Amino acid sequence: MYVSRRDFLKKAGATAFAATAFSDLLMADPAKKLWFDISLAEWSLHKALFKKELTNLDFPALAKKEFGISIVEYVNQFFKDKAEDKTYLNDLIKRQKDNGVTAHLIMIDGEGGLGELDAAVRNKAVENHYRWVEAAKYLGCKTIRVNAFGKGSFEEIAKSAVEGLGKLGEFAAKTGINVIVENHGGSSSNGQWLSGVMKQVNLKNVGTLPDFGNFCITRKDGGCAESYDRYQGTKELMPYAKGVSAKTYDFDEKGNCVETDYTKILKIVKDAGFKGIAGIEYEGSKLSEFEGIKATKALLERVGPTV
């Protein structure tokens, strides 16, 4: 069931500033053209999804009708028991078609780390991803996003990740699906480490999903204890990128992302020759999820053509 903007904003408690002045301030010039496409990552709506205010089936219509976005990125957490349910997947496909929406990827979590040192554990994780490769293909996606997690030294995890990603990549290649790794904490948030793993895997369908905000390597007491330079990390990951994640949290009064200089980071992306899809992934708390998504979209549309 589609949830109206009014109903959702009422539940989300969006501020008057977010609902009016902020969106007016960020209005982009429609005459300027982007060199990348924009998708919406479902995680941007995770609060509403966990509260059952929305369902995964609502996502395609919401992306198009509320945000004017025609490309979506699913998160497996929101339909985890449906990977092999053709009735459910057919319903999702119908909703995509009815709204003129295409699926770009599925973000996969909770299926095990592809960098686990124990071969049996790692192989189980690889096999757990097979059904998601097939679900992605069925939905019309090009890609699944995976995690290269493991416990051990960076060197040990790298060796295991090369094996795990290689095995999954070979399976996915049979169906034309890409397997991409996000910098998602731990060793994977070290750009040099992850780019090194990509070099060793050396498969055309295995790559990266540079996330502009996920460069925290270790956390302590609820904060980041060790971080990797996001601009350096993005530059290192771009040669293998099959998408980028436009992460945002907070915005200043001019509509700029507080944590990330989007002019600087989008220039890095463009200089790498990237012309693919940038996925909006809003994780802030000051704006409602609806207004945060709109603010991120406006930021991309405003800054993108200038770099």
PDB file of C-alpha atoms in Angstrom, residues 12-304:
ATOM      1  CA  ALA A  12       7.926  11.077  10.983  1.00  0.00           C
ATOM      2  CA  GLY A  13       7.461  14.434  12.683  1.00  0.00           C
ATOM      3  CA  ALA A  14       9.317  16.423  10.036  1.00  0.00           C
ATOM      4  CA  THR A  15      10.002  20.001  11.018  1.00  0.00           C
ATOM      5  CA  ALA A  16       8.433  22.935   9.218  1.00  0.00           C
ATOM      6  CA  PHE A  17      11.916  23.965   8.122  1.00  0.00           C
ATOM      7  CA  ALA A  18      12.557  20.603   6.528  1.00  0.00           C
ATOM      8  CA  ALA A  19       9.189  20.495   4.814  1.00  0.00           C
ATOM      9  CA  THR A  20       9.227  23.992   3.300  1.00  0.00           C
ATOM     10  CA  ALA A  21      12.205  26.327   3.421  1.00  0.00           C
ATOM     11  CA  PHE A  22      14.826  23.597   3.117  1.00  0.00           C
ATOM     12  CA  SER A  23      13.362  21.986   0.020  1.00  0.00           C
ATOM     13  CA  ASP A  24      12.847  25.383  -1.614  1.00  0.00           C
ATOM     14  CA  LEU A  25      16.450  26.331  -0.904  1.00  0.00           C
ATOM     15  CA  LEU A  26      17.776  23.184  -2.547  1.00  0.00           C
ATOM     16  CA  MET A  27      15.790  23.426  -5.776  1.00  0.00           C
ATOM     17  CA  ALA A  28      18.084  22.326  -8.618  1.00  0.00           C
ATOM     18  CA  ASP A  29      18.293  23.867 -12.081  1.00  0.00           C
ATOM     19  CA  PRO A  30      16.522  21.366 -14.381  1.00  0.00           C
ATOM     20  CA  ALA A  31      18.489  22.660 -17.380  1.00  0.00           C
ATOM     21  CA  LYS A  32      21.726  21.251 -16.014  1.00  0.00           C
ATOM     22  CA  LYS A  33      22.431  17.655 -16.946  1.00  0.00           C
ATOM     23  CA  LEU A  34      24.026  15.029 -14.753  1.00  0.00           C
ATOM     24  CA  TRP A  35      26.753  12.656 -15.901  1.00  0.00           C
ATOM     25  CA  PHE A  36      25.435   9.903 -13.628  1.00  0.00           C
ATOM     26  CA  ASP A  37      22.049   8.387 -12.868  1.00  0.00           C
ATOM     27  CA  ILE A  38      20.434   8.581  -9.433  1.00  0.00           C
ATOM     28  CA  SER A  39      18.974   5.616  -7.582  1.00  0.00           C
ATOM     29  CA  LEU A  40      17.413   5.314  -4.150  1.00  0.00           C
ATOM     30  CA  ALA A  41      18.872   2.897  -1.620  1.00  0.00           C
ATOM     31  CA  GLU A  42      16.092   1.316   0.419  1.00  0.00           C
ATOM     32  CA  TRP A  43      18.168   1.725   3.576  1.00  0.00           C
ATOM     33  CA  SER A  44      17.313   5.431   3.435  1.00  0.00           C
ATOM     34  CA  LEU A  45      13.860   4.380   4.662  1.00  0.00           C
ATOM     35  CA  HIS A  46      14.986   1.768   7.185  1.00  0.00           C
ATOM     36  CA  LYS A  47      13.333   3.463  10.167  1.00  0.00           C
ATOM     37  CA  ALA A  48       9.921   3.440   8.514  1.00  0.00           C
ATOM     38  CA  LEU A  49      10.442  -0.113   7.251  1.00  0.00           C
ATOM     39  CA  PHE A  50      11.420  -1.457  10.664  1.00  0.00           C
ATOM     40  CA  LYS A  51       8.392   0.297  12.179  1.00  0.00           C
ATOM     41  CA  LYS A  52       6.179  -1.373   9.547  1.00  0.00           C
ATOM     42  CA  GLU A  53       5.037   2.010   8.254  1.00  0.00           C
ATOM     43  CA  LEU A  54       6.243   0.799   4.854  1.00  0.00           C
ATOM     44  CA  THR A  55       6.966  -2.588   3.333  1.00  0.00           C
ATOM     45  CA  ASN A  56       9.433  -3.676   0.705  1.00  0.00           C
ATOM     46  CA  LEU A  57       6.551  -3.984  -1.758  1.00  0.00           C
ATOM     47  CA  ASP A  58       5.754  -0.281  -1.272  1.00  0.00           C
ATOM     48  CA  PHE A  59       9.267   0.768  -2.197  1.00  0.00           C
ATOM     49  CA  PRO A  60       9.108   0.989  -6.030  1.00  0.00           C
ATOM     50  CA  ALA A  61       5.980   3.160  -6.064  1.00  0.00           C
ATOM     51  CA  LEU A  62       7.274   5.363  -3.268  1.00  0.00           C
ATOM     52  CA  ALA A  63      10.619   5.932  -4.997  1.00  0.00           C
ATOM     53  CA  LYS A  64       8.894   7.104  -8.170  1.00  0.00           C
ATOM     54  CA  LYS A  65       5.861   8.970  -6.856  1.00  0.00           C
ATOM     55  CA  GLU A  66       7.415  10.735  -3.886  1.00  0.00           C
ATOM     56  CA  PHE A  67      10.987  11.311  -5.031  1.00  0.00           C
ATOM     57  CA  GLY A  68      10.879  11.080  -8.817  1.00  0.00           C
ATOM     58  CA  ILE A  69      13.507   8.315  -8.804  1.00  0.00           C
ATOM     59  CA  SER A  70      13.204   5.459 -11.308  1.00  0.00           C
ATOM     60  CA  ILE A  71      16.057   3.210 -10.121  1.00  0.00           C
ATOM     61  CA  VAL A  72      15.959   1.347  -6.809  1.00  0.00           C
ATOM     62  CA  GLU A  73      18.412  -0.526  -4.607  1.00  0.00           C
ATOM     63  CA  TYR A  74      16.788  -3.156  -2.410  1.00  0.00           C
ATOM     64  CA  VAL A  75      18.012  -4.360   0.994  1.00  0.00           C
ATOM     65  CA  ASN A  76      17.577  -8.079   1.628  1.00  0.00           C
ATOM     66  CA  GLN A  77      16.728  -7.516   5.305  1.00  0.00           C
ATOM     67  CA  PHE A  78      13.297  -6.282   4.250  1.00  0.00           C
ATOM     68  CA  PHE A  79      12.346  -9.428   2.314  1.00  0.00           C
ATOM     69  CA  LYS A  80      14.817 -11.932   3.670  1.00  0.00           C
ATOM     70  CA  ASP A  81      12.528 -14.962   3.527  1.00  0.00           C
ATOM     71  CA  LYS A  82      11.367 -14.168  -0.012  1.00  0.00           C
ATOM     72  CA  ALA A  83      14.493 -14.771  -2.087  1.00  0.00           C
ATOM     73  CA  GLU A  84      13.005 -17.922  -3.595  1.00  0.00           C
ATOM     74  CA  ASP A  85       9.330 -16.950  -3.366  1.00  0.00           C
ATOM     75  CA  LYS A  86       8.341 -16.425  -7.010  1.00  0.00           C
ATOM     76  CA  THR A  87       4.837 -15.236  -6.096  1.00  0.00           C
ATOM     77  CA  TYR A  88       6.325 -12.463  -3.973  1.00  0.00           C
ATOM     78  CA  LEU A  89       9.007 -11.605  -6.510  1.00  0.00           C
ATOM     79  CA  ASN A  90       6.448 -11.469  -9.308  1.00  0.00           C
ATOM     80  CA  ASP A  91       4.393  -9.014  -7.252  1.00  0.00           C
ATOM     81  CA  LEU A  92       7.506  -6.877  -6.776  1.00  0.00           C
ATOM     82  CA  ILE A  93       8.267  -7.025 -10.509  1.00  0.00           C
ATOM     83  CA  LYS A  94       4.709  -5.939 -11.317  1.00  0.00           C
ATOM     84  CA  ARG A  95       5.045  -2.957  -9.001  1.00  0.00           C
ATOM     85  CA  GLN A  96       8.320  -2.029 -10.688  1.00  0.00           C
ATOM     86  CA  LYS A  97       6.701  -2.175 -14.121  1.00  0.00           C
ATOM     87  CA  ASP A  98       3.543  -0.347 -13.046  1.00  0.00           C
ATOM     88  CA  ASN A  99       5.657   2.561 -11.800  1.00  0.00           C
ATOM     89  CA  GLY A 100       8.316   2.625 -14.511  1.00  0.00           C
ATOM     90  CA  VAL A 101      11.013   1.581 -12.039  1.00  0.00           C
ATOM     91  CA  THR A 102      14.069  -0.601 -12.635  1.00  0.00           C
ATOM     92  CA  ALA A 103      16.057  -2.504 -10.009  1.00  0.00           C
ATOM     93  CA  HIS A 104      19.782  -1.836  -9.819  1.00  0.00           C
ATOM     94  CA  LEU A 105      20.995  -4.054  -6.977  1.00  0.00           C
ATOM     95  CA  ILE A 106      20.210  -5.887  -3.766  1.00  0.00           C
ATOM     96  CA  MET A 107      22.289  -5.106  -0.686  1.00  0.00           C
ATOM     97  CA  ILE A 108      22.981  -8.391   1.106  1.00  0.00           C
ATOM     98  CA  ASP A 109      23.556  -8.547   4.854  1.00  0.00           C
ATOM     99  CA  GLY A 110      23.305 -11.317   7.417  1.00  0.00           C
ATOM    100  CA  GLU A 111      24.440 -14.139   5.132  1.00  0.00           C
ATOM    101  CA  GLY A 112      27.985 -14.475   6.468  1.00  0.00           C
ATOM    102  CA  GLY A 113      31.341 -12.869   5.801  1.00  0.00           C
ATOM    103  CA  LEU A 114      33.095 -13.728   2.565  1.00  0.00           C
ATOM    104  CA  GLY A 115      36.421 -13.085   4.283  1.00  0.00           C
ATOM    105  CA  GLU A 116      36.017 -15.588   7.131  1.00  0.00           C
ATOM    106  CA  LEU A 117      39.226 -17.535   7.751  1.00  0.00           C
ATOM    107  CA  ASP A 118      37.515 -20.865   8.412  1.00  0.00           C
ATOM    108  CA  ALA A 119      36.983 -22.403   4.974  1.00  0.00           C
ATOM    109  CA  ALA A 120      33.770 -24.199   5.968  1.00  0.00           C
ATOM    110  CA  VAL A 121      32.254 -21.022   7.408  1.00  0.00           C
ATOM    111  CA  ARG A 122      33.369 -18.992   4.401  1.00  0.00           C
ATOM    112  CA  ASN A 123      32.015 -21.514   1.902  1.00  0.00           C
ATOM    113  CA  LYS A 124      28.689 -21.548   3.731  1.00  0.00           C
ATOM    114  CA  ALA A 125      28.556 -17.761   3.413  1.00  0.00           C
ATOM    115  CA  VAL A 126      29.296 -18.032  -0.303  1.00  0.00           C
ATOM    116  CA  GLU A 127      26.507 -20.559  -0.769  1.00  0.00           C
ATOM    117  CA  ASN A 128      24.105 -18.417   1.253  1.00  0.00           C
ATOM    118  CA  HIS A 129      24.515 -15.728  -1.392  1.00  0.00           C
ATOM    119  CA  TYR A 130      23.607 -17.980  -4.321  1.00  0.00           C
ATOM    120  CA  ARG A 131      19.860 -17.525  -3.849  1.00  0.00           C
ATOM    121  CA  TRP A 132      20.315 -13.763  -3.800  1.00  0.00           C
ATOM    122  CA  VAL A 133      22.250 -13.870  -7.057  1.00  0.00           C
ATOM    123  CA  GLU A 134      19.306 -15.707  -8.565  1.00  0.00           C
ATOM    124  CA  ALA A 135      16.750 -13.364  -6.964  1.00  0.00           C
ATOM    125  CA  ALA A 136      18.656 -10.354  -8.304  1.00  0.00           C
ATOM    126  CA  LYS A 137      18.616 -11.817 -11.788  1.00  0.00           C
ATOM    127  CA  TYR A 138      14.887 -12.542 -11.530  1.00  0.00           C
ATOM    128  CA  LEU A 139      14.111  -8.966 -10.429  1.00  0.00           C
ATOM    129  CA  GLY A 140      16.149  -7.487 -13.268  1.00  0.00           C
ATOM    130  CA  CYS A 141      19.050  -6.285 -11.113  1.00  0.00           C
ATOM    131  CA  LYS A 142      22.589  -6.120 -12.415  1.00  0.00           C
ATOM    132  CA  THR A 143      24.345  -6.479  -9.084  1.00  0.00           C
ATOM    133  CA  ILE A 144      24.393  -7.698  -5.501  1.00  0.00           C
ATOM    134  CA  ARG A 145      26.325  -5.865  -2.780  1.00  0.00           C
ATOM    135  CA  VAL A 146      28.145  -8.136  -0.329  1.00  0.00           C
ATOM    136  CA  ASN A 147      30.420  -7.901   2.709  1.00  0.00           C
ATOM    137  CA  ALA A 148      34.030  -9.084   2.867  1.00  0.00           C
ATOM    138  CA  PHE A 149      34.023  -9.463   6.644  1.00  0.00           C
ATOM    139  CA  GLY A 150      36.219 -11.853   8.595  1.00  0.00           C
ATOM    140  CA  LYS A 151      38.073 -12.193  11.898  1.00  0.00           C
ATOM    141  CA  GLY A 152      41.850 -12.081  11.779  1.00  0.00           C
ATOM    142  CA  SER A 153      44.651  -9.864  10.600  1.00  0.00           C
ATOM    143  CA  PHE A 154      44.149  -7.695   7.534  1.00  0.00           C
ATOM    144  CA  GLU A 155      46.457 -10.003   5.592  1.00  0.00           C
ATOM    145  CA  GLU A 156      44.577 -13.140   6.644  1.00  0.00           C
ATOM    146  CA  ILE A 157      41.176 -11.645   5.870  1.00  0.00           C
ATOM    147  CA  ALA A 158      42.417 -10.434   2.483  1.00  0.00           C
ATOM    148  CA  LYS A 159      43.517 -13.933   1.488  1.00  0.00           C
ATOM    149  CA  SER A 160      40.181 -15.411   2.550  1.00  0.00           C
ATOM    150  CA  ALA A 161      38.185 -12.603   0.883  1.00  0.00           C
ATOM    151  CA  VAL A 162      39.957 -13.224  -2.411  1.00  0.00           C
ATOM    152  CA  GLU A 163      38.901 -16.875  -2.219  1.00  0.00           C
ATOM    153  CA  GLY A 164      35.326 -16.150  -1.112  1.00  0.00           C
ATOM    154  CA  LEU A 165      34.707 -13.364  -3.597  1.00  0.00           C
ATOM    155  CA  GLY A 166      36.337 -15.366  -6.355  1.00  0.00           C
ATOM    156  CA  LYS A 167      34.052 -18.332  -5.793  1.00  0.00           C
ATOM    157  CA  LEU A 168      30.909 -16.196  -5.560  1.00  0.00           C
ATOM    158  CA  GLY A 169      31.986 -14.101  -8.532  1.00  0.00           C
ATOM    159  CA  GLU A 170      32.415 -17.185 -10.709  1.00  0.00           C
ATOM    160  CA  PHE A 171      28.929 -18.391  -9.768  1.00  0.00           C
ATOM    161  CA  ALA A 172      27.374 -14.963 -10.380  1.00  0.00           C
ATOM    162  CA  ALA A 173      29.108 -14.597 -13.740  1.00  0.00           C
ATOM    163  CA  LYS A 174      27.010 -17.477 -15.075  1.00  0.00           C
ATOM    164  CA  THR A 175      23.894 -15.330 -14.677  1.00  0.00           C
ATOM    165  CA  GLY A 176      25.476 -12.007 -15.647  1.00  0.00           C
ATOM    166  CA  ILE A 177      25.307 -10.595 -12.123  1.00  0.00           C
ATOM    167  CA  ASN A 178      27.991  -8.379 -10.605  1.00  0.00           C
ATOM    168  CA  VAL A 179      29.275  -8.889  -7.062  1.00  0.00           C
ATOM    169  CA  ILE A 180      30.410  -5.690  -5.415  1.00  0.00           C
ATOM    170  CA  VAL A 181      31.928  -4.986  -2.003  1.00  0.00           C
ATOM    171  CA  GLU A 182      31.094  -1.869  -0.025  1.00  0.00           C
ATOM    172  CA  ASN A 183      33.505  -0.252   2.391  1.00  0.00           C
ATOM    173  CA  HIS A 184      31.422  -1.314   5.350  1.00  0.00           C
ATOM    174  CA  GLY A 185      33.619  -1.258   8.425  1.00  0.00           C
ATOM    175  CA  GLY A 186      36.719  -3.116   9.559  1.00  0.00           C
ATOM    176  CA  SER A 187      39.311  -3.924   6.929  1.00  0.00           C
ATOM    177  CA  SER A 188      36.860  -3.169   4.106  1.00  0.00           C
ATOM    178  CA  SER A 189      36.865   0.520   5.092  1.00  0.00           C
ATOM    179  CA  ASN A 190      40.582   0.699   4.324  1.00  0.00           C
ATOM    180  CA  GLY A 191      40.675   1.757   0.678  1.00  0.00           C
ATOM    181  CA  GLN A 192      44.127   0.365   0.077  1.00  0.00           C
ATOM    182  CA  TRP A 193      43.122  -3.004   1.542  1.00  0.00           C
ATOM    183  CA  LEU A 194      39.923  -3.355  -0.471  1.00  0.00           C
ATOM    184  CA  SER A 195      41.482  -2.215  -3.739  1.00  0.00           C
ATOM    185  CA  GLY A 196      44.248  -4.747  -3.122  1.00  0.00           C
ATOM    186  CA  VAL A 197      41.661  -7.505  -2.733  1.00  0.00           C
ATOM    187  CA  MET A 198      40.043  -6.450  -6.011  1.00  0.00           C
ATOM    188  CA  LYS A 199      43.383  -6.666  -7.816  1.00  0.00           C
ATOM    189  CA  GLN A 200      43.860 -10.210  -6.601  1.00  0.00           C
ATOM    190  CA  VAL A 201      40.313 -11.368  -7.381  1.00  0.00           C
ATOM    191  CA  ASN A 202      40.713 -10.013 -10.910  1.00  0.00           C
ATOM    192  CA  LEU A 203      37.217 -10.854 -12.191  1.00  0.00           C
ATOM    193  CA  LYS A 204      35.289  -8.482 -14.448  1.00  0.00           C
ATOM    194  CA  ASN A 205      32.063  -8.936 -12.517  1.00  0.00           C
ATOM    195  CA  VAL A 206      33.591  -8.389  -9.064  1.00  0.00           C
ATOM    196  CA  GLY A 207      34.062  -4.797  -7.984  1.00  0.00           C
ATOM    197  CA  THR A 208      33.397  -2.158  -5.366  1.00  0.00           C
ATOM    198  CA  LEU A 209      30.627   0.130  -4.145  1.00  0.00           C
ATOM    199  CA  PRO A 210      32.428   3.168  -2.719  1.00  0.00           C
ATOM    200  CA  ASP A 211      30.293   4.597   0.090  1.00  0.00           C
ATOM    201  CA  PHE A 212      31.166   8.241   0.739  1.00  0.00           C
ATOM    202  CA  GLY A 213      30.545   7.921   4.478  1.00  0.00           C
ATOM    203  CA  ASN A 214      31.624   4.412   5.495  1.00  0.00           C
ATOM    204  CA  PHE A 215      35.306   4.826   6.206  1.00  0.00           C
ATOM    205  CA  CYS A 216      35.314   4.036   9.920  1.00  0.00           C
ATOM    206  CA  ILE A 217      37.660   1.079  10.476  1.00  0.00           C
ATOM    207  CA  THR A 218      37.194   0.593  14.225  1.00  0.00           C
ATOM    208  CA  ARG A 219      34.584   1.858  16.673  1.00  0.00           C
ATOM    209  CA  LYS A 220      34.722   2.451  20.409  1.00  0.00           C
ATOM    210  CA  ASP A 221      32.143   3.681  22.902  1.00  0.00           C
ATOM    211  CA  GLY A 222      29.637   4.439  20.146  1.00  0.00           C
ATOM    212  CA  GLY A 223      32.054   6.528  18.089  1.00  0.00           C
ATOM    213  CA  CYS A 224      34.710   6.044  15.461  1.00  0.00           C
ATOM    214  CA  ALA A 225      38.123   5.317  16.949  1.00  0.00           C
ATOM    215  CA  GLU A 226      40.001   4.880  13.669  1.00  0.00           C
ATOM    216  CA  SER A 227      38.938   6.205  10.271  1.00  0.00           C
ATOM    217  CA  TYR A 228      40.324   6.172   6.746  1.00  0.00           C
ATOM    218  CA  ASP A 229      40.418   9.335   4.646  1.00  0.00           C
ATOM    219  CA  ARG A 230      37.179   9.240   2.643  1.00  0.00           C
ATOM    220  CA  TYR A 231      38.607  11.077  -0.346  1.00  0.00           C
ATOM    221  CA  GLN A 232      41.704   8.911  -0.575  1.00  0.00           C
ATOM    222  CA  GLY A 233      39.606   5.790  -0.032  1.00  0.00           C
ATOM    223  CA  THR A 234      37.108   6.744  -2.719  1.00  0.00           C
ATOM    224  CA  LYS A 235      39.932   7.448  -5.157  1.00  0.00           C
ATOM    225  CA  GLU A 236      41.431   4.013  -4.467  1.00  0.00           C
ATOM    226  CA  LEU A 237      38.115   2.203  -4.900  1.00  0.00           C
ATOM    227  CA  MET A 238      36.862   3.993  -8.013  1.00  0.00           C
ATOM    228  CA  PRO A 239      38.839   1.935 -10.562  1.00  0.00           C
ATOM    229  CA  TYR A 240      36.712  -1.064  -9.511  1.00  0.00           C
ATOM    230  CA  ALA A 241      33.425   0.757  -8.880  1.00  0.00           C
ATOM    231  CA  LYS A 242      30.168  -0.486 -10.377  1.00  0.00           C
ATOM    232  CA  GLY A 243      28.155   2.110  -8.488  1.00  0.00           C
ATOM    233  CA  VAL A 244      28.670   4.647  -5.713  1.00  0.00           C
ATOM    234  CA  SER A 245      26.739   5.224  -2.514  1.00  0.00           C
ATOM    235  CA  ALA A 246      25.936   8.899  -1.902  1.00  0.00           C
ATOM    236  CA  LYS A 247      25.821   8.770   1.889  1.00  0.00           C
ATOM    237  CA  THR A 248      24.542  11.772   3.843  1.00  0.00           C
ATOM    238  CA  TYR A 249      23.734  12.524   7.461  1.00  0.00           C
ATOM    239  CA  ASP A 250      23.420  16.259   8.159  1.00  0.00           C
ATOM    240  CA  PHE A 251      23.145  19.396   6.036  1.00  0.00           C
ATOM    241  CA  ASP A 252      24.075  23.014   6.639  1.00  0.00           C
ATOM    242  CA  GLU A 253      21.817  25.995   5.930  1.00  0.00           C
ATOM    243  CA  LYS A 254      23.004  26.065   2.292  1.00  0.00           C
ATOM    244  CA  GLY A 255      22.018  22.459   1.690  1.00  0.00           C
ATOM    245  CA  ASN A 256      25.549  21.073   1.701  1.00  0.00           C
ATOM    246  CA  CYS A 257      26.443  17.790   3.370  1.00  0.00           C
ATOM    247  CA  VAL A 258      28.254  18.528   6.625  1.00  0.00           C
ATOM    248  CA  GLU A 259      30.411  15.384   6.686  1.00  0.00           C
ATOM    249  CA  THR A 260      31.446  15.184   3.042  1.00  0.00           C
ATOM    250  CA  ASP A 261      32.525  17.837   0.543  1.00  0.00           C
ATOM    251  CA  TYR A 262      30.384  16.700  -2.394  1.00  0.00           C
ATOM    252  CA  THR A 263      32.162  18.919  -4.888  1.00  0.00           C
ATOM    253  CA  LYS A 264      35.465  17.306  -3.973  1.00  0.00           C
ATOM    254  CA  ILE A 265      34.231  13.725  -3.812  1.00  0.00           C
ATOM    255  CA  LEU A 266      32.132  13.886  -6.988  1.00  0.00           C
ATOM    256  CA  LYS A 267      35.149  15.265  -8.835  1.00  0.00           C
ATOM    257  CA  ILE A 268      37.099  12.179  -7.735  1.00  0.00           C
ATOM    258  CA  VAL A 269      34.269  10.010  -9.037  1.00  0.00           C
ATOM    259  CA  LYS A 270      34.065  11.859 -12.359  1.00  0.00           C
ATOM    260  CA  ASP A 271      37.830  11.936 -12.848  1.00  0.00           C
ATOM    261  CA  ALA A 272      37.783   8.130 -12.587  1.00  0.00           C
ATOM    262  CA  GLY A 273      35.610   8.059 -15.701  1.00  0.00           C
ATOM    263  CA  PHE A 274      32.511   6.943 -13.815  1.00  0.00           C
ATOM    264  CA  LYS A 275      29.164   7.398 -15.576  1.00  0.00           C
ATOM    265  CA  GLY A 276      27.063   4.885 -13.656  1.00  0.00           C
ATOM    266  CA  ILE A 277      24.581   5.076 -10.812  1.00  0.00           C
ATOM    267  CA  ALA A 278      24.856   7.066  -7.588  1.00  0.00           C
ATOM    268  CA  GLY A 279      22.590   5.661  -4.906  1.00  0.00           C
ATOM    269  CA  ILE A 280      21.082   8.015  -2.352  1.00  0.00           C
ATOM    270  CA  GLU A 281      21.611   6.639   1.160  1.00  0.00           C
ATOM    271  CA  TYR A 282      20.418   9.057   3.819  1.00  0.00           C
ATOM    272  CA  GLU A 283      21.120   8.048   7.430  1.00  0.00           C
ATOM    273  CA  GLY A 284      20.634  11.286   9.316  1.00  0.00           C
ATOM    274  CA  SER A 285      18.291  12.071  12.182  1.00  0.00           C
ATOM    275  CA  LYS A 286      17.788  15.836  12.047  1.00  0.00           C
ATOM    276  CA  LEU A 287      15.636  15.611   8.927  1.00  0.00           C
ATOM    277  CA  SER A 288      12.921  13.032   8.416  1.00  0.00           C
ATOM    278  CA  GLU A 289      13.771  10.209   6.042  1.00  0.00           C
ATOM    279  CA  PHE A 290      11.622  11.776   3.310  1.00  0.00           C
ATOM    280  CA  GLU A 291      13.226  15.201   3.617  1.00  0.00           C
ATOM    281  CA  GLY A 292      16.731  13.741   3.963  1.00  0.00           C
ATOM    282  CA  ILE A 293      16.303  11.812   0.729  1.00  0.00           C
ATOM    283  CA  LYS A 294      15.054  14.932  -1.033  1.00  0.00           C
ATOM    284  CA  ALA A 295      17.928  16.998   0.344  1.00  0.00           C
ATOM    285  CA  THR A 296      20.457  14.439  -0.908  1.00  0.00           C
ATOM    286  CA  LYS A 297      18.849  14.283  -4.346  1.00  0.00           C
ATOM    287  CA  ALA A 298      18.865  18.070  -4.582  1.00  0.00           C
ATOM    288  CA  LEU A 299      22.522  18.136  -3.535  1.00  0.00           C
ATOM    289  CA  LEU A 300      23.491  15.660  -6.251  1.00  0.00           C
ATOM    290  CA  GLU A 301      21.488  17.533  -8.883  1.00  0.00           C
ATOM    291  CA  ARG A 302      22.986  20.863  -7.863  1.00  0.00           C
ATOM    292  CA  VAL A 303      26.625  19.879  -7.414  1.00  0.00           C
ATOM    293  CA  GLY A 304      26.913  17.133 -10.014  1.00  0.00           C
TER     294      GLY A 304
END
